[in-house]
Amino acid sequence: MTAQRRYAVYVAPPSDGALWRFGSAVLGYDAETGDAPAAPDIAGFDAEAWQQATAEPRRYGFHGTLKAPFRLADGVAEDDLAQLVARCAAGHHAFEMPPLEVRAIGPFVALVPAVPAPKLEDLARSAVLELDGLRAPLSAAEIARRRPERLSARQIGYLEAYGYPYVLDEFRFHMTLTGPLPELERGHALNALAAAFAASGADVPALVTDLALYVQEPGAPRFRLLRRFPLGATQ
């Protein structure tokens, strides 16, 4: 299969806000500028160890997933995708994100809503359902990377239907801060990131004002933020 661009639709906090600065610094990568900001002091990790701990989420840039990475179907152009993302964004109004807190989700650490987040869930549902018609089918290798043997029957059904197992009623909004960590390291990271988050000023509710379209060029190690589509914009 010829290498193709991969796209994703994410929540990306405003780039002039504390939440974006915090997440980008933790990952050591700003997906909008391409810069590598210095990480906050993470107790229990030296610079090299923290680079390794964040290697996996750094590939994607700081974000909350709405529509997971996908390739475009044959005959679909980037402009077609942009028009559909703009239409999806126009159907929603800007809103305040619920307060976030640092938590462990399985083996990794992430920011997650401290209270239910129905507006985020509704936005994710729209992105999944409205954009999926432009997605290329998953290859066998892409399916295998999702480890279907570890998924529930419903998650396998969603993987087959939408290219990602954690959608619709399986969706849980989160903003990843580390890759998978051993239990002891995970505990250190959890405590240190919670302290850094509180000290950053990013622990106040942020606004969700747009859908962020990210792209990964063939052979590129990371996704970058390609374009923002304002929520509620008139067509």
PDB file of C-alpha atoms in Angstrom:
ATOM      1  CA  MET A   1       0.000   0.000   0.000  1.00  0.00           C
ATOM      2  CA  THR A   2       1.408   3.417  -0.984  1.00  0.00           C
ATOM      3  CA  ALA A   3       2.029   5.631   2.009  1.00  0.00           C
ATOM      4  CA  GLN A   4      -0.722   8.201   2.469  1.00  0.00           C
ATOM      5  CA  ARG A   5      -1.374  11.145   4.684  1.00  0.00           C
ATOM      6  CA  ARG A   6      -3.214  10.331   7.872  1.00  0.00           C
ATOM      7  CA  TYR A   7      -5.685  12.743   9.401  1.00  0.00           C
ATOM      8  CA  ALA A   8      -7.363  13.046  12.774  1.00  0.00           C
ATOM      9  CA  VAL A   9      -9.975  15.370  14.254  1.00  0.00           C
ATOM     10  CA  TYR A  10      -9.154  16.460  17.766  1.00  0.00           C
ATOM     11  CA  VAL A  11      -9.972  18.877  20.532  1.00  0.00           C
ATOM     12  CA  ALA A  12      -6.944  21.142  20.746  1.00  0.00           C
ATOM     13  CA  PRO A  13      -7.140  23.886  23.386  1.00  0.00           C
ATOM     14  CA  PRO A  14      -6.445  27.461  22.238  1.00  0.00           C
ATOM     15  CA  SER A  15      -2.724  27.736  21.592  1.00  0.00           C
ATOM     16  CA  ASP A  16      -2.435  30.950  23.621  1.00  0.00           C
ATOM     17  CA  GLY A  17      -3.892  29.288  26.720  1.00  0.00           C
ATOM     18  CA  ALA A  18      -2.348  27.621  29.749  1.00  0.00           C
ATOM     19  CA  LEU A  19      -3.772  24.176  28.957  1.00  0.00           C
ATOM     20  CA  TRP A  20      -2.145  24.020  25.522  1.00  0.00           C
ATOM     21  CA  ARG A  21       1.153  25.264  26.922  1.00  0.00           C
ATOM     22  CA  PHE A  22       1.047  22.696  29.719  1.00  0.00           C
ATOM     23  CA  GLY A  23       0.210  19.728  27.483  1.00  0.00           C
ATOM     24  CA  SER A  24       2.731  20.704  24.812  1.00  0.00           C
ATOM     25  CA  ALA A  25       5.477  21.172  27.409  1.00  0.00           C
ATOM     26  CA  VAL A  26       4.738  17.810  29.033  1.00  0.00           C
ATOM     27  CA  LEU A  27       4.994  16.078  25.650  1.00  0.00           C
ATOM     28  CA  GLY A  28       7.960  18.149  24.502  1.00  0.00           C
ATOM     29  CA  TYR A  29       6.219  19.014  21.243  1.00  0.00           C
ATOM     30  CA  ASP A  30       3.969  21.857  20.115  1.00  0.00           C
ATOM     31  CA  ALA A  31       1.866  20.455  17.255  1.00  0.00           C
ATOM     32  CA  GLU A  32       0.987  23.929  15.993  1.00  0.00           C
ATOM     33  CA  THR A  33       4.453  25.480  15.798  1.00  0.00           C
ATOM     34  CA  GLY A  34       6.609  22.346  15.666  1.00  0.00           C
ATOM     35  CA  ASP A  35       8.661  23.668  18.590  1.00  0.00           C
ATOM     36  CA  ALA A  36       9.977  21.487  21.428  1.00  0.00           C
ATOM     37  CA  PRO A  37       9.166  23.370  24.656  1.00  0.00           C
ATOM     38  CA  ALA A  38      11.024  22.439  27.811  1.00  0.00           C
ATOM     39  CA  ALA A  39       9.184  19.965  30.015  1.00  0.00           C
ATOM     40  CA  PRO A  40       8.135  20.972  33.531  1.00  0.00           C
ATOM     41  CA  ASP A  41      10.065  19.441  36.408  1.00  0.00           C
ATOM     42  CA  ILE A  42       8.701  15.899  36.762  1.00  0.00           C
ATOM     43  CA  ALA A  43       9.905  14.425  40.041  1.00  0.00           C
ATOM     44  CA  GLY A  44      11.432  10.974  39.669  1.00  0.00           C
ATOM     45  CA  PHE A  45      12.369  11.386  35.995  1.00  0.00           C
ATOM     46  CA  ASP A  46      15.446  12.868  34.391  1.00  0.00           C
ATOM     47  CA  ALA A  47      15.151  14.490  30.952  1.00  0.00           C
ATOM     48  CA  GLU A  48      16.013  11.304  29.048  1.00  0.00           C
ATOM     49  CA  ALA A  49      13.607   9.149  31.040  1.00  0.00           C
ATOM     50  CA  TRP A  50      10.803  11.661  30.519  1.00  0.00           C
ATOM     51  CA  GLN A  51      11.476  11.757  26.792  1.00  0.00           C
ATOM     52  CA  GLN A  52      11.004   7.999  26.738  1.00  0.00           C
ATOM     53  CA  ALA A  53       7.890   8.152  28.930  1.00  0.00           C
ATOM     54  CA  THR A  54       6.209  10.579  26.531  1.00  0.00           C
ATOM     55  CA  ALA A  55       7.478   9.176  23.217  1.00  0.00           C
ATOM     56  CA  GLU A  56       4.165   7.598  22.210  1.00  0.00           C
ATOM     57  CA  PRO A  57       1.817  10.572  22.800  1.00  0.00           C
ATOM     58  CA  ARG A  58       4.420  12.955  21.345  1.00  0.00           C
ATOM     59  CA  ARG A  59       3.763  11.347  17.951  1.00  0.00           C
ATOM     60  CA  TYR A  60       0.233  12.746  17.990  1.00  0.00           C
ATOM     61  CA  GLY A  61       0.678  16.109  19.701  1.00  0.00           C
ATOM     62  CA  PHE A  62      -1.397  17.300  22.643  1.00  0.00           C
ATOM     63  CA  HIS A  63      -5.073  16.640  22.004  1.00  0.00           C
ATOM     64  CA  GLY A  64      -8.309  14.955  22.957  1.00  0.00           C
ATOM     65  CA  THR A  65      -9.449  12.477  20.315  1.00  0.00           C
ATOM     66  CA  LEU A  66     -12.762  12.963  18.541  1.00  0.00           C
ATOM     67  CA  LYS A  67     -12.096  11.105  15.264  1.00  0.00           C
ATOM     68  CA  ALA A  68      -9.065   8.839  15.537  1.00  0.00           C
ATOM     69  CA  PRO A  69      -6.360   8.819  12.823  1.00  0.00           C
ATOM     70  CA  PHE A  70      -7.481   7.619   9.415  1.00  0.00           C
ATOM     71  CA  ARG A  71      -6.527   7.649   5.751  1.00  0.00           C
ATOM     72  CA  LEU A  72      -8.796   9.125   3.092  1.00  0.00           C
ATOM     73  CA  ALA A  73     -10.719   6.791   0.833  1.00  0.00           C
ATOM     74  CA  ASP A  74      -9.822   6.580  -2.846  1.00  0.00           C
ATOM     75  CA  GLY A  75     -11.094   9.597  -4.737  1.00  0.00           C
ATOM     76  CA  VAL A  76     -11.474  11.757  -1.617  1.00  0.00           C
ATOM     77  CA  ALA A  77      -9.379  14.934  -1.471  1.00  0.00           C
ATOM     78  CA  GLU A  78      -8.219  16.945   1.519  1.00  0.00           C
ATOM     79  CA  ASP A  79     -10.571  19.739   0.463  1.00  0.00           C
ATOM     80  CA  ASP A  80     -13.501  17.306   0.705  1.00  0.00           C
ATOM     81  CA  LEU A  81     -12.461  16.481   4.251  1.00  0.00           C
ATOM     82  CA  ALA A  82     -12.033  20.158   5.161  1.00  0.00           C
ATOM     83  CA  GLN A  83     -15.535  20.977   3.905  1.00  0.00           C
ATOM     84  CA  LEU A  84     -17.071  18.177   5.926  1.00  0.00           C
ATOM     85  CA  VAL A  85     -15.141  19.091   9.091  1.00  0.00           C
ATOM     86  CA  ALA A  86     -16.279  22.702   8.674  1.00  0.00           C
ATOM     87  CA  ARG A  87     -19.880  21.529   8.322  1.00  0.00           C
ATOM     88  CA  CYS A  88     -19.577  19.353  11.402  1.00  0.00           C
ATOM     89  CA  ALA A  89     -18.069  22.219  13.405  1.00  0.00           C
ATOM     90  CA  ALA A  90     -20.847  24.579  12.282  1.00  0.00           C
ATOM     91  CA  GLY A  91     -23.416  22.303  13.898  1.00  0.00           C
ATOM     92  CA  HIS A  92     -22.053  22.906  17.406  1.00  0.00           C
ATOM     93  CA  HIS A  93     -21.539  25.958  19.583  1.00  0.00           C
ATOM     94  CA  ALA A  94     -18.442  26.774  21.603  1.00  0.00           C
ATOM     95  CA  PHE A  95     -18.604  25.544  25.176  1.00  0.00           C
ATOM     96  CA  GLU A  96     -16.609  25.352  28.375  1.00  0.00           C
ATOM     97  CA  MET A  97     -14.692  22.145  28.892  1.00  0.00           C
ATOM     98  CA  PRO A  98     -15.376  20.490  32.241  1.00  0.00           C
ATOM     99  CA  PRO A  99     -12.627  20.779  34.849  1.00  0.00           C
ATOM    100  CA  LEU A 100      -9.858  18.301  34.133  1.00  0.00           C
ATOM    101  CA  GLU A 101      -7.821  16.191  36.515  1.00  0.00           C
ATOM    102  CA  VAL A 102      -4.745  14.001  36.165  1.00  0.00           C
ATOM    103  CA  ARG A 103      -5.604  10.307  36.320  1.00  0.00           C
ATOM    104  CA  ALA A 104      -4.175   6.941  35.379  1.00  0.00           C
ATOM    105  CA  ILE A 105      -6.068   5.226  32.569  1.00  0.00           C
ATOM    106  CA  GLY A 106      -4.752   1.708  32.490  1.00  0.00           C
ATOM    107  CA  PRO A 107      -0.966   1.948  32.104  1.00  0.00           C
ATOM    108  CA  PHE A 108      -0.795   5.594  31.016  1.00  0.00           C
ATOM    109  CA  VAL A 109      -1.545   8.988  32.563  1.00  0.00           C
ATOM    110  CA  ALA A 110      -3.962  11.511  31.089  1.00  0.00           C
ATOM    111  CA  LEU A 111      -6.115  14.523  31.782  1.00  0.00           C
ATOM    112  CA  VAL A 112      -9.757  13.494  32.048  1.00  0.00           C
ATOM    113  CA  PRO A 113     -12.970  15.383  32.878  1.00  0.00           C
ATOM    114  CA  ALA A 114     -13.689  15.427  36.594  1.00  0.00           C
ATOM    115  CA  VAL A 115     -17.439  15.409  35.882  1.00  0.00           C
ATOM    116  CA  PRO A 116     -19.599  14.054  33.022  1.00  0.00           C
ATOM    117  CA  ALA A 117     -18.944  15.796  29.714  1.00  0.00           C
ATOM    118  CA  PRO A 118     -22.049  15.418  27.513  1.00  0.00           C
ATOM    119  CA  LYS A 119     -21.060  18.227  25.125  1.00  0.00           C
ATOM    120  CA  LEU A 120     -17.700  16.581  24.442  1.00  0.00           C
ATOM    121  CA  GLU A 121     -19.443  13.238  23.931  1.00  0.00           C
ATOM    122  CA  ASP A 122     -21.916  14.830  21.513  1.00  0.00           C
ATOM    123  CA  LEU A 123     -19.108  16.505  19.563  1.00  0.00           C
ATOM    124  CA  ALA A 124     -17.220  13.214  19.315  1.00  0.00           C
ATOM    125  CA  ARG A 125     -20.325  11.349  18.159  1.00  0.00           C
ATOM    126  CA  SER A 126     -20.890  13.901  15.404  1.00  0.00           C
ATOM    127  CA  ALA A 127     -17.280  13.734  14.237  1.00  0.00           C
ATOM    128  CA  VAL A 128     -17.330   9.933  14.101  1.00  0.00           C
ATOM    129  CA  LEU A 129     -20.647   9.607  12.299  1.00  0.00           C
ATOM    130  CA  GLU A 130     -20.388  12.585   9.939  1.00  0.00           C
ATOM    131  CA  LEU A 131     -16.798  12.075   8.773  1.00  0.00           C
ATOM    132  CA  ASP A 132     -16.589   8.309   8.511  1.00  0.00           C
ATOM    133  CA  GLY A 133     -17.790   8.193   4.916  1.00  0.00           C
ATOM    134  CA  LEU A 134     -14.478   9.737   3.812  1.00  0.00           C
ATOM    135  CA  ARG A 135     -12.326   7.172   5.611  1.00  0.00           C
ATOM    136  CA  ALA A 136     -10.405   4.431   3.821  1.00  0.00           C
ATOM    137  CA  PRO A 137     -11.008   0.917   5.186  1.00  0.00           C
ATOM    138  CA  LEU A 138      -8.465  -0.304   7.693  1.00  0.00           C
ATOM    139  CA  SER A 139      -5.710  -2.519   6.394  1.00  0.00           C
ATOM    140  CA  ALA A 140      -5.062  -5.885   8.014  1.00  0.00           C
ATOM    141  CA  ALA A 141      -1.978  -4.428   9.697  1.00  0.00           C
ATOM    142  CA  GLU A 142      -3.975  -1.501  11.084  1.00  0.00           C
ATOM    143  CA  ILE A 143      -6.579  -3.882  12.490  1.00  0.00           C
ATOM    144  CA  ALA A 144      -3.871  -6.044  14.059  1.00  0.00           C
ATOM    145  CA  ARG A 145      -2.325  -3.006  15.782  1.00  0.00           C
ATOM    146  CA  ARG A 146      -5.593  -2.516  17.643  1.00  0.00           C
ATOM    147  CA  ARG A 147      -5.147  -5.951  19.252  1.00  0.00           C
ATOM    148  CA  PRO A 148      -8.705  -7.149  18.506  1.00  0.00           C
ATOM    149  CA  GLU A 149      -8.153 -10.204  20.720  1.00  0.00           C
ATOM    150  CA  ARG A 150      -8.242  -7.810  23.693  1.00  0.00           C
ATOM    151  CA  LEU A 151     -11.429  -6.033  22.644  1.00  0.00           C
ATOM    152  CA  SER A 152     -15.022  -6.733  23.570  1.00  0.00           C
ATOM    153  CA  ALA A 153     -17.494  -7.821  20.905  1.00  0.00           C
ATOM    154  CA  ARG A 154     -18.969  -4.334  20.807  1.00  0.00           C
ATOM    155  CA  GLN A 155     -15.536  -2.725  20.464  1.00  0.00           C
ATOM    156  CA  ILE A 156     -14.684  -5.063  17.594  1.00  0.00           C
ATOM    157  CA  GLY A 157     -17.924  -4.047  15.931  1.00  0.00           C
ATOM    158  CA  TYR A 158     -16.990  -0.381  16.262  1.00  0.00           C
ATOM    159  CA  LEU A 159     -13.483  -1.076  14.960  1.00  0.00           C
ATOM    160  CA  GLU A 160     -14.973  -2.709  11.867  1.00  0.00           C
ATOM    161  CA  ALA A 161     -17.634  -0.028  11.382  1.00  0.00           C
ATOM    162  CA  TYR A 162     -15.726   3.151  12.262  1.00  0.00           C
ATOM    163  CA  GLY A 163     -12.030   2.241  12.250  1.00  0.00           C
ATOM    164  CA  TYR A 164     -11.645   2.708  16.007  1.00  0.00           C
ATOM    165  CA  PRO A 165     -13.003   0.685  18.924  1.00  0.00           C
ATOM    166  CA  TYR A 166     -13.556   3.476  21.448  1.00  0.00           C
ATOM    167  CA  VAL A 167     -16.400   5.453  19.903  1.00  0.00           C
ATOM    168  CA  LEU A 168     -20.055   6.232  20.688  1.00  0.00           C
ATOM    169  CA  ASP A 169     -20.936   4.569  24.014  1.00  0.00           C
ATOM    170  CA  GLU A 170     -17.325   3.338  24.378  1.00  0.00           C
ATOM    171  CA  PHE A 171     -15.959   6.890  24.080  1.00  0.00           C
ATOM    172  CA  ARG A 172     -14.140   8.355  27.084  1.00  0.00           C
ATOM    173  CA  PHE A 173     -12.612  11.778  26.529  1.00  0.00           C
ATOM    174  CA  HIS A 174      -9.001  12.102  27.657  1.00  0.00           C
ATOM    175  CA  MET A 175      -5.872  14.067  26.829  1.00  0.00           C
ATOM    176  CA  THR A 176      -2.891  11.727  27.014  1.00  0.00           C
ATOM    177  CA  LEU A 177       0.231  12.848  28.884  1.00  0.00           C
ATOM    178  CA  THR A 178       2.385   9.692  28.925  1.00  0.00           C
ATOM    179  CA  GLY A 179       2.842   6.424  27.141  1.00  0.00           C
ATOM    180  CA  PRO A 180       2.359   3.119  28.987  1.00  0.00           C
ATOM    181  CA  LEU A 181       4.414   3.025  32.178  1.00  0.00           C
ATOM    182  CA  PRO A 182       5.274   0.328  34.719  1.00  0.00           C
ATOM    183  CA  GLU A 183       3.209   0.626  37.894  1.00  0.00           C
ATOM    184  CA  LEU A 184       5.884   2.263  40.040  1.00  0.00           C
ATOM    185  CA  GLU A 185       6.830   4.816  37.364  1.00  0.00           C
ATOM    186  CA  ARG A 186       3.152   5.458  36.681  1.00  0.00           C
ATOM    187  CA  GLY A 187       2.600   6.358  40.330  1.00  0.00           C
ATOM    188  CA  HIS A 188       5.527   8.794  40.280  1.00  0.00           C
ATOM    189  CA  ALA A 189       4.310  10.346  37.016  1.00  0.00           C
ATOM    190  CA  LEU A 190       0.747  10.654  38.291  1.00  0.00           C
ATOM    191  CA  ASN A 191       1.778  12.554  41.410  1.00  0.00           C
ATOM    192  CA  ALA A 192       4.320  14.743  39.640  1.00  0.00           C
ATOM    193  CA  LEU A 193       1.975  15.628  36.779  1.00  0.00           C
ATOM    194  CA  ALA A 194      -0.855  16.450  39.169  1.00  0.00           C
ATOM    195  CA  ALA A 195       1.443  18.876  40.980  1.00  0.00           C
ATOM    196  CA  ALA A 196       2.732  20.372  37.713  1.00  0.00           C
ATOM    197  CA  PHE A 197      -0.817  20.739  36.399  1.00  0.00           C
ATOM    198  CA  ALA A 198      -1.926  22.593  39.512  1.00  0.00           C
ATOM    199  CA  ALA A 199       1.121  24.867  39.356  1.00  0.00           C
ATOM    200  CA  SER A 200       0.663  25.623  35.646  1.00  0.00           C
ATOM    201  CA  GLY A 201      -2.579  27.553  35.941  1.00  0.00           C
ATOM    202  CA  ALA A 202      -4.093  25.157  33.390  1.00  0.00           C
ATOM    203  CA  ASP A 203      -6.465  23.611  35.921  1.00  0.00           C
ATOM    204  CA  VAL A 204      -9.213  26.131  35.153  1.00  0.00           C
ATOM    205  CA  PRO A 205     -11.902  25.228  32.601  1.00  0.00           C
ATOM    206  CA  ALA A 206     -10.828  25.938  29.025  1.00  0.00           C
ATOM    207  CA  LEU A 207     -13.096  26.769  26.114  1.00  0.00           C
ATOM    208  CA  VAL A 208     -13.664  24.358  23.235  1.00  0.00           C
ATOM    209  CA  THR A 209     -13.996  26.749  20.312  1.00  0.00           C
ATOM    210  CA  ASP A 210     -13.118  24.668  17.269  1.00  0.00           C
ATOM    211  CA  LEU A 211     -12.435  21.302  15.698  1.00  0.00           C
ATOM    212  CA  ALA A 212      -8.723  20.801  15.068  1.00  0.00           C
ATOM    213  CA  LEU A 213      -7.668  18.878  11.964  1.00  0.00           C
ATOM    214  CA  TYR A 214      -4.285  17.205  12.417  1.00  0.00           C
ATOM    215  CA  VAL A 215      -2.235  15.577   9.659  1.00  0.00           C
ATOM    216  CA  GLN A 216       0.709  13.197   9.497  1.00  0.00           C
ATOM    217  CA  GLU A 217       2.687  13.308   6.274  1.00  0.00           C
ATOM    218  CA  PRO A 218       3.992  10.013   4.865  1.00  0.00           C
ATOM    219  CA  GLY A 219       7.207   9.176   6.665  1.00  0.00           C
ATOM    220  CA  ALA A 220       6.832  12.009   9.183  1.00  0.00           C
ATOM    221  CA  PRO A 221       7.329  10.988  12.814  1.00  0.00           C
ATOM    222  CA  ARG A 222       4.512  13.167  14.171  1.00  0.00           C
ATOM    223  CA  PHE A 223       1.144  14.681  13.480  1.00  0.00           C
ATOM    224  CA  ARG A 224       0.867  18.442  13.213  1.00  0.00           C
ATOM    225  CA  LEU A 225      -2.069  20.794  13.571  1.00  0.00           C
ATOM    226  CA  LEU A 226      -3.160  21.620  10.046  1.00  0.00           C
ATOM    227  CA  ARG A 227      -6.204  23.821  10.538  1.00  0.00           C
ATOM    228  CA  ARG A 228      -8.852  24.858  13.059  1.00  0.00           C
ATOM    229  CA  PHE A 229     -12.556  24.994  12.187  1.00  0.00           C
ATOM    230  CA  PRO A 230     -14.576  27.298  14.474  1.00  0.00           C
ATOM    231  CA  LEU A 231     -17.626  25.851  16.165  1.00  0.00           C
ATOM    232  CA  GLY A 232     -20.872  27.529  15.166  1.00  0.00           C
ATOM    233  CA  ALA A 233     -19.383  29.266  12.136  1.00  0.00           C
ATOM    234  CA  THR A 234     -21.825  30.099   9.350  1.00  0.00           C
ATOM    235  CA  GLN A 235     -21.169  28.410   6.035  1.00  0.00           C
TER     236      GLN A 235
END
